[in-house]
Amino acid sequence: MPELPEVEVVRRQLEGPLTGCRIVEAWAHPSRKFASGTDAVGSEIETVRRRGKYLIAELDCGRDLIVHLGMTGRLCFADVPEAHEMLSRPVDGPAAEVMAQNAVSAGDPYVRAWWRLDNGETLCFHDVRRFGRIAVCDRGDYRDLPTLAAMGPEPLEGGLEAAAFWQASRRSSQRIKTQLLNQRLVAGVGNIYADEALFLARINPSARAISKPRAERLLEALRDVLRASIERGGSTLRDYYSLEGAGDNQKYFVCYGRAGEPCVRCGTELRRRVLDQRSSTWCPQCQRR
C-alpha cells in the first residue's frame, strides 16, 4: 500500500495542475466506496494537501474531495474512456446492465472515477482491487473515515517533538512496530518505512516499551527514511506509480524485504516473522530486545 512518501509525491505532482481548476463533470463507480466522487462537480479546487496516506483536495464550496489509493489505486491525467462515457448515460432497467457490460468490454474496467476539469484535462482514478476510497465531505468532517479522523501527528511537521512522541508511545502496551502502523502514534507510516526506521534506530519491532533516547532516535530515523523516499519518487514494488512513473527508493532498502540476506551493518542474517498480522524484518544482532 502506498505510504506517506508515495502519497506526498503524488500530491506534489497534482498540486500545480489541479489548483484553481473547476470540476465541470464527473463519473464514479456506483459502489459506496467511490460513488460520492461526483459530488465535487461544480466546485473549484483551492489546494491539494495530504493527511497521512490520504489526498485531500479542498474545494471552494467548503468541502473536501478525499482520495485514498488503497493497495492498487493510481491517479493519472487521461482522456475519458469511451466506456465511462457510456456508463455515465442515465439508463435504467435491463438496458443499463447490458450497457454496463458493453462499456467494460469497450474500455478500462478498472477506472473507478474520473473528473473533467474546466481546462480540458481529465483526472482518472484507476484501482484494480478496489481497496481505495473516494469521499466528499464537509471540510474536516471525517466521521465516515475513522482512520483519518483519529490520525496522529504528521512525522515531517515541526510541531511533533521527540518528547511528545515518546510520551504517546508509553500510553500503549502494543508492540512499537504495531503502534507505528496503527496511524495514531504518527500518520502515514506503513510496513516499509516502519521496518526501515526501526532498523536504523536499532529497535526491535516486537519491543513494547522504548526509552526516551531510543524514541528520539526512532523519530529521527522515521524522518530520514520518509524524506529520502520522497526525494527518490517513493518505492515501487508492484502497483505504485506516480503521475511520472515508478519510484526508485526500493533500490535503497536496508531492511524491508531483505529477510535471509546479510545485515548491511554487521553481516548477521536478517530475520522475518509475523507480528500482529504484519510481516516484520529485523537484524537479531543490531536490534536486540
PDB file of C-alpha atoms in Angstrom:
ATOM      1  CA  MET A   1       0.000   0.000   0.000  1.00  0.00           C
ATOM      2  CA  PRO A   2       1.351   3.469  -0.821  1.00  0.00           C
ATOM      3  CA  GLU A   3       2.607   5.148   2.339  1.00  0.00           C
ATOM      4  CA  LEU A   4       3.340   8.758   3.229  1.00  0.00           C
ATOM      5  CA  PRO A   5       6.195   9.283   0.727  1.00  0.00           C
ATOM      6  CA  GLU A   6       4.297   7.824  -2.228  1.00  0.00           C
ATOM      7  CA  VAL A   7       1.178   9.866  -1.466  1.00  0.00           C
ATOM      8  CA  GLU A   8       3.249  13.016  -0.940  1.00  0.00           C
ATOM      9  CA  VAL A   9       4.941  12.528  -4.314  1.00  0.00           C
ATOM     10  CA  VAL A  10       1.531  12.279  -5.992  1.00  0.00           C
ATOM     11  CA  ARG A  11       0.273  15.321  -4.060  1.00  0.00           C
ATOM     12  CA  ARG A  12       3.177  17.443  -5.263  1.00  0.00           C
ATOM     13  CA  GLN A  13       2.564  16.360  -8.839  1.00  0.00           C
ATOM     14  CA  LEU A  14      -1.155  17.165  -8.612  1.00  0.00           C
ATOM     15  CA  GLU A  15      -0.991  20.451  -6.724  1.00  0.00           C
ATOM     16  CA  GLY A  16       0.031  22.637  -9.659  1.00  0.00           C
ATOM     17  CA  PRO A  17      -2.219  21.131 -12.351  1.00  0.00           C
ATOM     18  CA  LEU A  18      -5.319  20.982 -10.109  1.00  0.00           C
ATOM     19  CA  THR A  19      -5.175  24.190  -8.082  1.00  0.00           C
ATOM     20  CA  GLY A  20      -7.573  26.780  -9.459  1.00  0.00           C
ATOM     21  CA  CYS A  21      -9.362  24.325 -11.754  1.00  0.00           C
ATOM     22  CA  ARG A  22     -13.101  23.766 -11.613  1.00  0.00           C
ATOM     23  CA  ILE A  23     -14.611  20.295 -11.880  1.00  0.00           C
ATOM     24  CA  VAL A  24     -17.213  20.501 -14.639  1.00  0.00           C
ATOM     25  CA  GLU A  25     -18.176  16.837 -14.999  1.00  0.00           C
ATOM     26  CA  ALA A  26     -17.511  13.559 -13.216  1.00  0.00           C
ATOM     27  CA  TRP A  27     -18.298   9.871 -13.196  1.00  0.00           C
ATOM     28  CA  ALA A  28     -17.865   7.371 -10.345  1.00  0.00           C
ATOM     29  CA  HIS A  29     -18.402   3.659  -9.887  1.00  0.00           C
ATOM     30  CA  PRO A  30     -21.744   3.103  -8.090  1.00  0.00           C
ATOM     31  CA  SER A  31     -20.049   1.340  -5.156  1.00  0.00           C
ATOM     32  CA  ARG A  32     -20.435   3.312  -1.928  1.00  0.00           C
ATOM     33  CA  LYS A  33     -16.624   3.422  -1.773  1.00  0.00           C
ATOM     34  CA  PHE A  34     -16.475   5.636  -4.866  1.00  0.00           C
ATOM     35  CA  ALA A  35     -19.944   6.989  -5.662  1.00  0.00           C
ATOM     36  CA  SER A  36     -19.657  10.310  -3.816  1.00  0.00           C
ATOM     37  CA  GLY A  37     -16.866  11.423  -6.141  1.00  0.00           C
ATOM     38  CA  THR A  38     -19.449  13.059  -8.384  1.00  0.00           C
ATOM     39  CA  ASP A  39     -20.482  15.380  -5.529  1.00  0.00           C
ATOM     40  CA  ALA A  40     -17.467  17.548  -6.337  1.00  0.00           C
ATOM     41  CA  VAL A  41     -18.923  18.687  -9.682  1.00  0.00           C
ATOM     42  CA  GLY A  42     -19.220  22.474  -9.916  1.00  0.00           C
ATOM     43  CA  SER A  43     -16.537  23.175  -7.311  1.00  0.00           C
ATOM     44  CA  GLU A  44     -13.134  24.770  -7.788  1.00  0.00           C
ATOM     45  CA  ILE A  45     -10.070  23.105  -6.275  1.00  0.00           C
ATOM     46  CA  GLU A  46      -8.345  25.580  -3.964  1.00  0.00           C
ATOM     47  CA  THR A  47      -5.415  23.412  -2.906  1.00  0.00           C
ATOM     48  CA  VAL A  48      -4.273  19.797  -2.661  1.00  0.00           C
ATOM     49  CA  ARG A  49      -2.896  18.615   0.655  1.00  0.00           C
ATOM     50  CA  ARG A  50      -2.054  15.320   2.306  1.00  0.00           C
ATOM     51  CA  ARG A  51      -3.008  13.841   5.666  1.00  0.00           C
ATOM     52  CA  GLY A  52      -1.207  10.580   6.366  1.00  0.00           C
ATOM     53  CA  LYS A  53      -1.931   8.368   3.356  1.00  0.00           C
ATOM     54  CA  TYR A  54      -4.933  10.439   2.230  1.00  0.00           C
ATOM     55  CA  LEU A  55      -5.010  13.023  -0.568  1.00  0.00           C
ATOM     56  CA  ILE A  56      -7.358  15.914   0.191  1.00  0.00           C
ATOM     57  CA  ALA A  57      -8.458  18.452  -2.429  1.00  0.00           C
ATOM     58  CA  GLU A  58     -10.008  21.441  -0.677  1.00  0.00           C
ATOM     59  CA  LEU A  59     -12.953  22.799  -2.678  1.00  0.00           C
ATOM     60  CA  ASP A  60     -14.244  26.364  -2.780  1.00  0.00           C
ATOM     61  CA  CYS A  61     -17.659  25.195  -1.549  1.00  0.00           C
ATOM     62  CA  GLY A  62     -16.200  24.373   1.865  1.00  0.00           C
ATOM     63  CA  ARG A  63     -15.990  20.645   1.237  1.00  0.00           C
ATOM     64  CA  ASP A  64     -13.094  18.188   0.755  1.00  0.00           C
ATOM     65  CA  LEU A  65     -12.619  15.680  -2.048  1.00  0.00           C
ATOM     66  CA  ILE A  66     -10.672  12.829  -0.432  1.00  0.00           C
ATOM     67  CA  VAL A  67      -8.852  10.019  -2.232  1.00  0.00           C
ATOM     68  CA  HIS A  68      -7.190   7.048  -0.558  1.00  0.00           C
ATOM     69  CA  LEU A  69      -5.148   4.998  -3.022  1.00  0.00           C
ATOM     70  CA  GLY A  70      -5.519   1.714  -1.146  1.00  0.00           C
ATOM     71  CA  MET A  71      -3.235  -1.026  -2.458  1.00  0.00           C
ATOM     72  CA  THR A  72      -3.571  -0.583  -6.220  1.00  0.00           C
ATOM     73  CA  GLY A  73      -5.015   2.902  -6.688  1.00  0.00           C
ATOM     74  CA  ARG A  74      -3.407   5.272  -9.180  1.00  0.00           C
ATOM     75  CA  LEU A  75      -4.238   8.774 -10.390  1.00  0.00           C
ATOM     76  CA  CYS A  76      -3.414   9.968 -13.879  1.00  0.00           C
ATOM     77  CA  PHE A  77      -4.469  12.542 -16.426  1.00  0.00           C
ATOM     78  CA  ALA A  78      -6.055  10.842 -19.426  1.00  0.00           C
ATOM     79  CA  ASP A  79      -8.862  11.084 -21.932  1.00  0.00           C
ATOM     80  CA  VAL A  80     -12.186   9.894 -20.536  1.00  0.00           C
ATOM     81  CA  PRO A  81     -12.510   6.325 -21.833  1.00  0.00           C
ATOM     82  CA  GLU A  82     -15.425   5.639 -24.133  1.00  0.00           C
ATOM     83  CA  ALA A  83     -16.519   3.004 -21.657  1.00  0.00           C
ATOM     84  CA  HIS A  84     -17.135   5.555 -18.939  1.00  0.00           C
ATOM     85  CA  GLU A  85     -18.857   7.981 -21.288  1.00  0.00           C
ATOM     86  CA  MET A  86     -21.291   5.119 -21.888  1.00  0.00           C
ATOM     87  CA  LEU A  87     -21.631   4.337 -18.210  1.00  0.00           C
ATOM     88  CA  SER A  88     -22.482   7.947 -17.383  1.00  0.00           C
ATOM     89  CA  ARG A  89     -25.643   7.896 -19.506  1.00  0.00           C
ATOM     90  CA  PRO A  90     -28.856   7.697 -17.433  1.00  0.00           C
ATOM     91  CA  VAL A  91     -30.315   4.337 -18.450  1.00  0.00           C
ATOM     92  CA  ASP A  92     -32.344   2.114 -16.093  1.00  0.00           C
ATOM     93  CA  GLY A  93     -33.532  -1.498 -16.047  1.00  0.00           C
ATOM     94  CA  PRO A  94     -32.164  -4.362 -18.136  1.00  0.00           C
ATOM     95  CA  ALA A  95     -30.758  -1.932 -20.694  1.00  0.00           C
ATOM     96  CA  ALA A  96     -28.473  -0.480 -18.021  1.00  0.00           C
ATOM     97  CA  GLU A  97     -26.948  -3.892 -17.304  1.00  0.00           C
ATOM     98  CA  VAL A  98     -26.302  -4.541 -20.997  1.00  0.00           C
ATOM     99  CA  MET A  99     -24.770  -1.077 -21.383  1.00  0.00           C
ATOM    100  CA  ALA A 100     -22.506  -1.646 -18.397  1.00  0.00           C
ATOM    101  CA  GLN A 101     -21.253  -4.937 -19.828  1.00  0.00           C
ATOM    102  CA  ASN A 102     -20.585  -3.319 -23.192  1.00  0.00           C
ATOM    103  CA  ALA A 103     -18.813  -0.398 -21.521  1.00  0.00           C
ATOM    104  CA  VAL A 104     -16.465  -2.636 -19.568  1.00  0.00           C
ATOM    105  CA  SER A 105     -15.532  -4.560 -22.688  1.00  0.00           C
ATOM    106  CA  ALA A 106     -15.035  -1.308 -24.621  1.00  0.00           C
ATOM    107  CA  GLY A 107     -12.690   0.396 -22.176  1.00  0.00           C
ATOM    108  CA  ASP A 108     -10.712   0.081 -18.967  1.00  0.00           C
ATOM    109  CA  PRO A 109     -12.844  -1.719 -16.347  1.00  0.00           C
ATOM    110  CA  TYR A 110     -10.556  -0.575 -13.534  1.00  0.00           C
ATOM    111  CA  VAL A 111     -11.263   3.154 -13.740  1.00  0.00           C
ATOM    112  CA  ARG A 112     -13.376   3.813 -10.638  1.00  0.00           C
ATOM    113  CA  ALA A 113     -13.871   7.559 -11.111  1.00  0.00           C
ATOM    114  CA  TRP A 114     -12.917  10.492 -13.267  1.00  0.00           C
ATOM    115  CA  TRP A 115     -13.209  14.263 -13.005  1.00  0.00           C
ATOM    116  CA  ARG A 116     -13.203  16.545 -16.058  1.00  0.00           C
ATOM    117  CA  LEU A 117     -11.711  19.982 -15.385  1.00  0.00           C
ATOM    118  CA  ASP A 118     -12.507  23.315 -16.982  1.00  0.00           C
ATOM    119  CA  ASN A 119      -9.052  23.370 -18.611  1.00  0.00           C
ATOM    120  CA  GLY A 120      -9.957  20.301 -20.671  1.00  0.00           C
ATOM    121  CA  GLU A 121      -7.913  17.807 -18.620  1.00  0.00           C
ATOM    122  CA  THR A 122      -9.469  14.728 -17.022  1.00  0.00           C
ATOM    123  CA  LEU A 123      -8.154  13.172 -13.825  1.00  0.00           C
ATOM    124  CA  CYS A 124      -8.815   9.421 -13.600  1.00  0.00           C
ATOM    125  CA  PHE A 125      -8.688   7.120 -10.579  1.00  0.00           C
ATOM    126  CA  HIS A 126      -7.665   3.588 -11.577  1.00  0.00           C
ATOM    127  CA  ASP A 127      -7.951   0.851  -8.926  1.00  0.00           C
ATOM    128  CA  VAL A 128      -7.705  -2.832  -9.855  1.00  0.00           C
ATOM    129  CA  ARG A 129      -8.503  -4.369  -6.463  1.00  0.00           C
ATOM    130  CA  ARG A 130     -10.942  -1.705  -5.255  1.00  0.00           C
ATOM    131  CA  PHE A 131      -9.243  -1.218  -1.878  1.00  0.00           C
ATOM    132  CA  GLY A 132      -9.118   2.536  -2.475  1.00  0.00           C
ATOM    133  CA  ARG A 133     -11.690   5.042  -1.316  1.00  0.00           C
ATOM    134  CA  ILE A 134     -13.206   8.316  -2.534  1.00  0.00           C
ATOM    135  CA  ALA A 135     -15.257  10.625  -0.341  1.00  0.00           C
ATOM    136  CA  VAL A 136     -16.653  14.146  -0.497  1.00  0.00           C
ATOM    137  CA  CYS A 137     -17.446  15.636   2.892  1.00  0.00           C
ATOM    138  CA  ASP A 138     -17.663  18.941   4.731  1.00  0.00           C
ATOM    139  CA  ARG A 139     -14.218  20.349   5.416  1.00  0.00           C
ATOM    140  CA  GLY A 140     -12.643  18.465   8.304  1.00  0.00           C
ATOM    141  CA  ASP A 141     -15.713  16.305   8.994  1.00  0.00           C
ATOM    142  CA  TYR A 142     -14.156  12.865   8.674  1.00  0.00           C
ATOM    143  CA  ARG A 143     -16.563  10.853  10.825  1.00  0.00           C
ATOM    144  CA  ASP A 144     -17.190   8.430   7.927  1.00  0.00           C
ATOM    145  CA  LEU A 145     -13.430   7.883   7.595  1.00  0.00           C
ATOM    146  CA  PRO A 146     -12.467   6.784  11.128  1.00  0.00           C
ATOM    147  CA  THR A 147      -8.784   6.188  10.366  1.00  0.00           C
ATOM    148  CA  LEU A 148      -8.458   9.713   9.015  1.00  0.00           C
ATOM    149  CA  ALA A 149     -10.490  11.173  11.874  1.00  0.00           C
ATOM    150  CA  ALA A 150      -8.306   9.568  14.560  1.00  0.00           C
ATOM    151  CA  MET A 151      -4.967  10.070  12.813  1.00  0.00           C
ATOM    152  CA  GLY A 152      -1.922  11.080  14.823  1.00  0.00           C
ATOM    153  CA  PRO A 153       0.535  13.910  14.097  1.00  0.00           C
ATOM    154  CA  GLU A 154       2.438  14.235  10.853  1.00  0.00           C
ATOM    155  CA  PRO A 155       6.021  12.983  11.343  1.00  0.00           C
ATOM    156  CA  LEU A 156       7.534  15.547   8.968  1.00  0.00           C
ATOM    157  CA  GLU A 157       5.912  18.586  10.518  1.00  0.00           C
ATOM    158  CA  GLY A 158       7.886  20.631  13.023  1.00  0.00           C
ATOM    159  CA  GLY A 159       5.137  20.524  15.636  1.00  0.00           C
ATOM    160  CA  LEU A 160       5.914  16.914  16.566  1.00  0.00           C
ATOM    161  CA  GLU A 161       8.620  16.868  19.229  1.00  0.00           C
ATOM    162  CA  ALA A 162      10.523  13.798  20.361  1.00  0.00           C
ATOM    163  CA  ALA A 163       9.289  14.117  23.947  1.00  0.00           C
ATOM    164  CA  ALA A 164       5.646  14.087  22.843  1.00  0.00           C
ATOM    165  CA  PHE A 165       6.344  11.146  20.523  1.00  0.00           C
ATOM    166  CA  TRP A 166       7.862   9.194  23.412  1.00  0.00           C
ATOM    167  CA  GLN A 167       5.018  10.040  25.802  1.00  0.00           C
ATOM    168  CA  ALA A 168       2.460   8.934  23.210  1.00  0.00           C
ATOM    169  CA  SER A 169       4.242   5.606  22.738  1.00  0.00           C
ATOM    170  CA  ARG A 170       4.125   4.986  26.505  1.00  0.00           C
ATOM    171  CA  ARG A 171       0.327   5.224  26.550  1.00  0.00           C
ATOM    172  CA  SER A 172       0.027   1.941  24.659  1.00  0.00           C
ATOM    173  CA  SER A 173       1.107  -1.594  25.509  1.00  0.00           C
ATOM    174  CA  GLN A 174       1.239  -2.578  21.842  1.00  0.00           C
ATOM    175  CA  ARG A 175       4.498  -3.507  20.169  1.00  0.00           C
ATOM    176  CA  ILE A 176       6.290  -0.432  18.828  1.00  0.00           C
ATOM    177  CA  LYS A 177       6.012  -1.711  15.236  1.00  0.00           C
ATOM    178  CA  THR A 178       2.237  -2.081  15.641  1.00  0.00           C
ATOM    179  CA  GLN A 179       1.997   1.405  17.111  1.00  0.00           C
ATOM    180  CA  LEU A 180       3.756   2.833  14.082  1.00  0.00           C
ATOM    181  CA  LEU A 181       1.309   1.089  11.764  1.00  0.00           C
ATOM    182  CA  ASN A 182      -1.957   1.989  13.519  1.00  0.00           C
ATOM    183  CA  GLN A 183      -1.729   5.660  12.421  1.00  0.00           C
ATOM    184  CA  ARG A 184      -2.397   7.048  15.898  1.00  0.00           C
ATOM    185  CA  LEU A 185       1.215   7.429  17.045  1.00  0.00           C
ATOM    186  CA  VAL A 186       2.215   9.100  13.779  1.00  0.00           C
ATOM    187  CA  ALA A 187       0.423   9.493  10.454  1.00  0.00           C
ATOM    188  CA  GLY A 188       1.277   7.845   7.174  1.00  0.00           C
ATOM    189  CA  VAL A 189       3.805   5.180   8.212  1.00  0.00           C
ATOM    190  CA  GLY A 190       3.323   1.661   6.844  1.00  0.00           C
ATOM    191  CA  ASN A 191       5.247  -1.594   6.823  1.00  0.00           C
ATOM    192  CA  ILE A 192       8.086  -0.447   4.582  1.00  0.00           C
ATOM    193  CA  TYR A 193       9.133   2.657   6.471  1.00  0.00           C
ATOM    194  CA  ALA A 194       8.443   1.159   9.898  1.00  0.00           C
ATOM    195  CA  ASP A 195      10.924  -1.664   9.181  1.00  0.00           C
ATOM    196  CA  GLU A 196      13.476   0.740   7.721  1.00  0.00           C
ATOM    197  CA  ALA A 197      13.252   3.243  10.584  1.00  0.00           C
ATOM    198  CA  LEU A 198      13.332   0.610  13.345  1.00  0.00           C
ATOM    199  CA  PHE A 199      16.437  -0.880  11.754  1.00  0.00           C
ATOM    200  CA  LEU A 200      18.214   2.479  11.584  1.00  0.00           C
ATOM    201  CA  ALA A 201      17.250   3.234  15.194  1.00  0.00           C
ATOM    202  CA  ARG A 202      18.376  -0.285  16.298  1.00  0.00           C
ATOM    203  CA  ILE A 203      14.995  -1.023  17.907  1.00  0.00           C
ATOM    204  CA  ASN A 204      13.446  -4.491  17.872  1.00  0.00           C
ATOM    205  CA  PRO A 205       9.975  -4.335  16.239  1.00  0.00           C
ATOM    206  CA  SER A 206       8.462  -6.501  18.982  1.00  0.00           C
ATOM    207  CA  ALA A 207       9.508  -4.176  21.836  1.00  0.00           C
ATOM    208  CA  ARG A 208       6.536  -2.924  23.856  1.00  0.00           C
ATOM    209  CA  ALA A 209       8.318  -0.011  25.524  1.00  0.00           C
ATOM    210  CA  ILE A 210      11.240   2.143  24.463  1.00  0.00           C
ATOM    211  CA  SER A 211      13.317   4.673  26.356  1.00  0.00           C
ATOM    212  CA  LYS A 212      13.208   8.381  25.632  1.00  0.00           C
ATOM    213  CA  PRO A 213      16.621   8.360  23.855  1.00  0.00           C
ATOM    214  CA  ARG A 214      15.503   5.437  21.684  1.00  0.00           C
ATOM    215  CA  ALA A 215      12.253   7.254  20.879  1.00  0.00           C
ATOM    216  CA  GLU A 216      14.294  10.267  19.789  1.00  0.00           C
ATOM    217  CA  ARG A 217      16.406   8.038  17.535  1.00  0.00           C
ATOM    218  CA  LEU A 218      13.299   6.414  16.094  1.00  0.00           C
ATOM    219  CA  LEU A 219      11.613   9.710  15.247  1.00  0.00           C
ATOM    220  CA  GLU A 220      14.807  10.955  13.616  1.00  0.00           C
ATOM    221  CA  ALA A 221      15.106   7.720  11.637  1.00  0.00           C
ATOM    222  CA  LEU A 222      11.475   7.939  10.523  1.00  0.00           C
ATOM    223  CA  ARG A 223      12.024  11.447   9.230  1.00  0.00           C
ATOM    224  CA  ASP A 224      15.209  10.416   7.435  1.00  0.00           C
ATOM    225  CA  VAL A 225      13.667   7.445   5.597  1.00  0.00           C
ATOM    226  CA  LEU A 226      10.473   9.322   4.702  1.00  0.00           C
ATOM    227  CA  ARG A 227      12.293  12.365   3.318  1.00  0.00           C
ATOM    228  CA  ALA A 228      14.751  10.219   1.386  1.00  0.00           C
ATOM    229  CA  SER A 229      11.934   8.259  -0.214  1.00  0.00           C
ATOM    230  CA  ILE A 230      10.073  11.408  -1.237  1.00  0.00           C
ATOM    231  CA  GLU A 231      13.202  12.694  -2.956  1.00  0.00           C
ATOM    232  CA  ARG A 232      13.503   9.370  -4.833  1.00  0.00           C
ATOM    233  CA  GLY A 233       9.894   9.373  -6.002  1.00  0.00           C
ATOM    234  CA  GLY A 234       8.660   6.774  -3.499  1.00  0.00           C
ATOM    235  CA  SER A 235       9.006   2.994  -3.515  1.00  0.00           C
ATOM    236  CA  THR A 236       7.598   0.947  -6.395  1.00  0.00           C
ATOM    237  CA  LEU A 237       7.387  -2.754  -5.538  1.00  0.00           C
ATOM    238  CA  ARG A 238       4.470  -3.766  -7.758  1.00  0.00           C
ATOM    239  CA  ASP A 239       1.475  -1.449  -8.034  1.00  0.00           C
ATOM    240  CA  TYR A 240       2.560   2.062  -7.033  1.00  0.00           C
ATOM    241  CA  TYR A 241       3.189   4.552  -9.812  1.00  0.00           C
ATOM    242  CA  SER A 242       3.101   8.316  -9.517  1.00  0.00           C
ATOM    243  CA  LEU A 243       1.933  10.515 -12.371  1.00  0.00           C
ATOM    244  CA  GLU A 244       5.519  10.432 -13.641  1.00  0.00           C
ATOM    245  CA  GLY A 245       6.099   6.696 -13.306  1.00  0.00           C
ATOM    246  CA  ALA A 246       7.854   4.331 -10.902  1.00  0.00           C
ATOM    247  CA  GLY A 247       9.815   5.436  -7.861  1.00  0.00           C
ATOM    248  CA  ASP A 248      13.430   4.473  -7.108  1.00  0.00           C
ATOM    249  CA  ASN A 249      13.509   4.228  -3.322  1.00  0.00           C
ATOM    250  CA  GLN A 250      13.151   0.426  -3.317  1.00  0.00           C
ATOM    251  CA  LYS A 251      16.709   0.238  -4.608  1.00  0.00           C
ATOM    252  CA  TYR A 252      17.949   1.622  -1.294  1.00  0.00           C
ATOM    253  CA  PHE A 253      16.162  -0.634   1.235  1.00  0.00           C
ATOM    254  CA  VAL A 254      18.457  -1.763   4.046  1.00  0.00           C
ATOM    255  CA  CYS A 255      15.928  -3.926   5.895  1.00  0.00           C
ATOM    256  CA  TYR A 256      12.444  -4.213   4.421  1.00  0.00           C
ATOM    257  CA  GLY A 257      12.037  -7.300   2.233  1.00  0.00           C
ATOM    258  CA  ARG A 258      15.630  -8.451   2.845  1.00  0.00           C
ATOM    259  CA  ALA A 259      14.991 -11.428   5.156  1.00  0.00           C
ATOM    260  CA  GLY A 260      17.665 -14.076   4.638  1.00  0.00           C
ATOM    261  CA  GLU A 261      20.195 -11.528   3.406  1.00  0.00           C
ATOM    262  CA  PRO A 262      23.141 -10.216   5.458  1.00  0.00           C
ATOM    263  CA  CYS A 263      22.713  -7.120   7.605  1.00  0.00           C
ATOM    264  CA  VAL A 264      24.437  -4.135   5.982  1.00  0.00           C
ATOM    265  CA  ARG A 265      25.920  -3.201   9.369  1.00  0.00           C
ATOM    266  CA  CYS A 266      27.066  -6.464  10.988  1.00  0.00           C
ATOM    267  CA  GLY A 267      26.577  -9.195   8.386  1.00  0.00           C
ATOM    268  CA  THR A 268      24.107 -11.201  10.505  1.00  0.00           C
ATOM    269  CA  GLU A 269      21.318 -12.827   8.513  1.00  0.00           C
ATOM    270  CA  LEU A 270      18.153 -10.728   8.693  1.00  0.00           C
ATOM    271  CA  ARG A 271      15.086 -12.497  10.036  1.00  0.00           C
ATOM    272  CA  ARG A 272      11.401 -12.273   9.252  1.00  0.00           C
ATOM    273  CA  ARG A 273       8.360 -13.040  11.401  1.00  0.00           C
ATOM    274  CA  VAL A 274       4.723 -12.055  11.605  1.00  0.00           C
ATOM    275  CA  LEU A 275       3.870  -9.617  14.399  1.00  0.00           C
ATOM    276  CA  ASP A 276       0.213  -8.721  14.931  1.00  0.00           C
ATOM    277  CA  GLN A 277      -0.697  -9.993  11.453  1.00  0.00           C
ATOM    278  CA  ARG A 278       2.039  -7.961   9.737  1.00  0.00           C
ATOM    279  CA  SER A 279       5.339  -9.192   8.367  1.00  0.00           C
ATOM    280  CA  SER A 280       8.439  -7.708  10.012  1.00  0.00           C
ATOM    281  CA  THR A 281      12.109  -7.930   9.076  1.00  0.00           C
ATOM    282  CA  TRP A 282      14.910  -7.140  11.525  1.00  0.00           C
ATOM    283  CA  CYS A 283      18.503  -7.903  12.483  1.00  0.00           C
ATOM    284  CA  PRO A 284      18.765 -10.135  15.570  1.00  0.00           C
ATOM    285  CA  GLN A 285      22.180  -8.660  16.367  1.00  0.00           C
ATOM    286  CA  CYS A 286      21.641  -4.927  15.800  1.00  0.00           C
ATOM    287  CA  GLN A 287      18.035  -4.892  17.023  1.00  0.00           C
ATOM    288  CA  ARG A 288      18.178  -6.936  20.184  1.00  0.00           C
ATOM    289  CA  ARG A 289      15.282  -6.854  22.640  1.00  0.00           C
TER     290      ARG A 289
END
